Short mmCIF file of C-alpha atoms in Angstrom, two decimals:
data_model
loop_
_atom_site.label_atom_id
_atom_site.label_comp_id
_atom_site.label_asym_id
_atom_site.label_seq_id
_atom_site.Cartn_x
_atom_site.Cartn_y
_atom_site.Cartn_z
CA UNK C 392 -0.92 22.83 -28.76
CA UNK C 393 1.39 24.27 -26.09
CA UNK C 394 -1.63 25.69 -24.22
CA UNK C 395 -3.37 22.28 -24.21
CA UNK C 396 -0.28 20.64 -22.73
CA UNK C 397 -0.18 23.22 -19.95
CA UNK C 398 -3.83 22.65 -19.06
CA UNK C 399 -3.35 18.89 -18.88
CA UNK C 400 -0.27 19.24 -16.69
CA UNK C 401 -1.99 21.36 -14.01
CA UNK C 402 -4.04 18.55 -12.36
CA UNK C 403 -0.95 16.36 -12.01
CA UNK C 404 0.94 19.19 -10.33
CA UNK C 405 -1.96 19.88 -7.98
CA UNK C 406 -1.93 16.28 -6.72
CA UNK C 407 1.81 16.30 -6.12
CA UNK C 408 4.48 13.99 -7.39
CA UNK C 409 6.07 10.97 -5.80
CA UNK C 410 9.17 12.22 -4.02
CA UNK C 411 8.00 15.87 -3.94
CA UNK C 412 8.72 17.84 -0.78
CA UNK C 413 5.79 19.62 0.85
CA UNK C 414 4.97 21.42 4.07
CA UNK C 415 3.92 18.93 6.76
CA UNK C 416 0.19 18.41 7.09
CA UNK C 417 -2.00 17.39 10.00
CA UNK C 418 -2.95 14.04 8.52
CA UNK C 419 -3.20 10.59 10.06
CA UNK C 420 -2.45 7.78 7.64
CA UNK C 421 -3.61 4.41 8.95
CA UNK C 422 -2.95 0.88 7.73
CA UNK C 423 -6.26 -1.03 7.74
CA UNK C 424 -6.36 -4.79 8.23
CA UNK C 425 -7.70 -6.85 5.31
CA UNK C 426 -6.94 -10.58 5.22
CA UNK C 427 -6.47 -11.95 1.69
CA UNK C 428 -8.35 -14.96 0.35
CA UNK C 429 -6.74 -18.36 1.04
CA UNK C 430 -4.34 -19.75 -1.57
CA UNK C 431 -3.54 -23.39 -2.36
CA UNK C 432 0.08 -24.60 -2.14
CA UNK C 433 1.85 -23.13 -5.18
CA UNK C 434 -1.13 -20.84 -5.87
CA UNK C 435 -1.62 -17.10 -5.60
CA UNK C 436 -3.74 -14.63 -3.68
CA UNK C 437 -3.70 -10.84 -3.52
CA UNK C 438 -2.84 -8.71 -0.50
CA UNK C 439 -4.90 -5.51 -0.49
CA UNK C 440 -2.66 -3.02 1.32
CA UNK C 441 -5.32 -0.52 2.36
CA UNK C 442 -4.37 2.89 3.81
CA UNK C 443 -6.87 5.49 5.03
CA UNK C 444 -6.32 9.16 5.88
CA UNK C 445 -8.09 9.89 9.16
CA UNK C 446 -7.46 13.61 8.60
CA UNK C 447 -8.19 16.26 9.47
CA UNK C 448 -6.02 17.53 6.56
CA UNK C 449 -5.02 16.24 3.15
CA UNK C 450 -1.71 14.36 3.27
CA UNK C 451 0.89 16.98 2.34
CA UNK C 452 3.73 14.55 1.65
CA UNK C 453 4.15 11.46 -0.52
CA UNK C 454 3.82 8.18 1.36
CA UNK C 455 5.03 4.63 0.95
CA UNK C 456 3.03 1.47 1.58
CA UNK C 457 5.12 -1.60 2.44
CA UNK C 458 3.89 -5.19 2.42
CA UNK C 459 6.07 -7.59 4.42
CA UNK C 460 5.45 -11.24 3.57
CA UNK C 461 6.17 -14.15 5.91
CA UNK C 462 8.52 -17.01 4.99
CA UNK C 463 7.03 -19.36 2.40
CA UNK C 464 5.31 -16.55 0.45
CA UNK C 465 6.86 -14.53 -2.38
CA UNK C 466 5.73 -11.45 -4.32
CA UNK C 467 4.26 -12.52 -7.67
CA UNK C 468 3.55 -9.22 -9.53
CA UNK C 469 2.44 -7.39 -11.50
CA UNK C 470 1.54 -4.91 -8.80
CA UNK C 471 -0.77 -1.92 -8.59
CA UNK C 472 0.18 0.86 -8.69
CA UNK C 473 3.04 0.53 -11.14
CA UNK C 474 5.31 2.36 -8.64
CA UNK C 475 5.55 -0.85 -6.58
CA UNK C 476 8.83 -2.74 -6.43
CA UNK C 477 9.82 -5.95 -4.67
CA UNK C 478 12.97 -6.63 -2.69
CA UNK C 479 13.04 -10.08 -1.16
CA UNK C 480 9.72 -10.62 0.63
CA UNK C 481 8.91 -6.88 0.90
CA UNK C 482 6.94 -4.91 -1.69
CA UNK C 483 7.21 -1.11 -1.55
CA UNK C 484 4.62 1.10 -3.25
CA UNK C 485 5.03 4.88 -3.59
CA UNK C 486 2.01 7.20 -3.59
CA UNK C 487 2.02 10.96 -4.27
CA UNK C 488 1.01 13.64 -1.78
CA UNK C 489 -2.62 14.70 -1.84
CA UNK C 490 -4.66 11.90 -0.19
CA UNK C 491 -7.72 13.79 1.15
CA UNK C 492 -9.08 13.21 4.66
CA UNK C 493 -11.50 10.29 5.00
CA UNK C 494 -10.24 8.80 1.69
CA UNK C 495 -8.14 5.73 1.05
CA UNK C 496 -5.44 4.33 -1.19
CA UNK C 497 -4.85 0.66 -1.95
CA UNK C 498 -1.86 -1.25 -3.27
CA UNK C 499 -2.61 -4.64 -4.82
CA UNK C 500 0.18 -7.14 -4.24
CA UNK C 501 -0.22 -10.65 -5.71
CA UNK C 502 1.68 -13.26 -3.69
CA UNK C 503 2.50 -16.93 -4.29
CA UNK C 504 2.30 -19.57 -1.59
CA UNK C 505 5.22 -22.00 -1.65
CA UNK C 506 4.32 -25.37 -3.20
CA UNK C 507 5.75 -27.06 -0.06
CA UNK C 508 3.42 -25.28 2.38
CA UNK C 509 0.92 -27.54 4.18
CA UNK C 510 -2.84 -27.19 3.77
CA UNK C 511 -4.38 -25.24 6.66
CA UNK C 512 -1.24 -23.23 7.46
CA UNK C 513 -1.96 -19.74 8.78
CA UNK C 514 0.87 -17.24 8.95
CA UNK C 515 1.10 -13.50 9.47
CA UNK C 516 2.45 -10.69 7.27
CA UNK C 517 2.33 -6.95 7.79
CA UNK C 518 1.22 -3.78 5.97
CA UNK C 519 3.03 -0.55 6.92
CA UNK C 520 2.64 3.05 5.81
CA UNK C 521 5.49 5.57 6.02
CA UNK C 522 4.96 9.33 5.63
CA UNK C 523 6.99 12.35 6.72
CA UNK C 524 3.94 14.15 8.09
CA UNK C 525 1.88 11.36 9.63
CA UNK C 526 1.12 12.45 13.20
CA UNK C 527 0.14 9.10 14.78
CA UNK C 528 2.68 6.29 14.25
CA UNK C 529 0.62 3.88 16.40
CA UNK C 530 -1.73 3.24 13.45
CA UNK C 531 0.96 2.91 10.77
CA UNK C 532 1.11 -0.89 10.70
CA UNK C 533 -1.29 -3.79 10.83
CA UNK C 534 -0.96 -7.55 10.48
CA UNK C 535 -2.77 -9.72 7.94
CA UNK C 536 -3.21 -13.49 7.89
CA UNK C 537 -2.22 -15.61 4.90
CA UNK C 538 -3.94 -19.00 4.81
CA UNK C 539 -2.96 -22.03 2.72
CA UNK C 540 -6.13 -23.80 1.59
#
């Protein structure tokens, strides 16, 4: 039984753990713009916080994806992955080291439009990615548009 446990634990160690310290890599994490579907006043939609590794190396450090919501919108949970937490209008999602080049990671953040918001309103939020070894900070944030239907 002890041997089986050891074999199952190896893949998790190979991918890294959230908060683990690693040697910096030559990776380029990029926030990619995806506008969520419109939501009615008082209704919900889901922000897909999409991050891609432009490479050339696997991300050697854990990274955090942050979703900043504009006034009138609130995080509605549950979130994916389960590492996501909300503080005010910002949702923070932790990912482990090990995102390969030319691969992506996505956080799913349900949000609720305020019941008082007018139909047709368009407002802007932001997705950000933070990593200790990301070499190009110019691509670390992107806006997204929330629309009230």
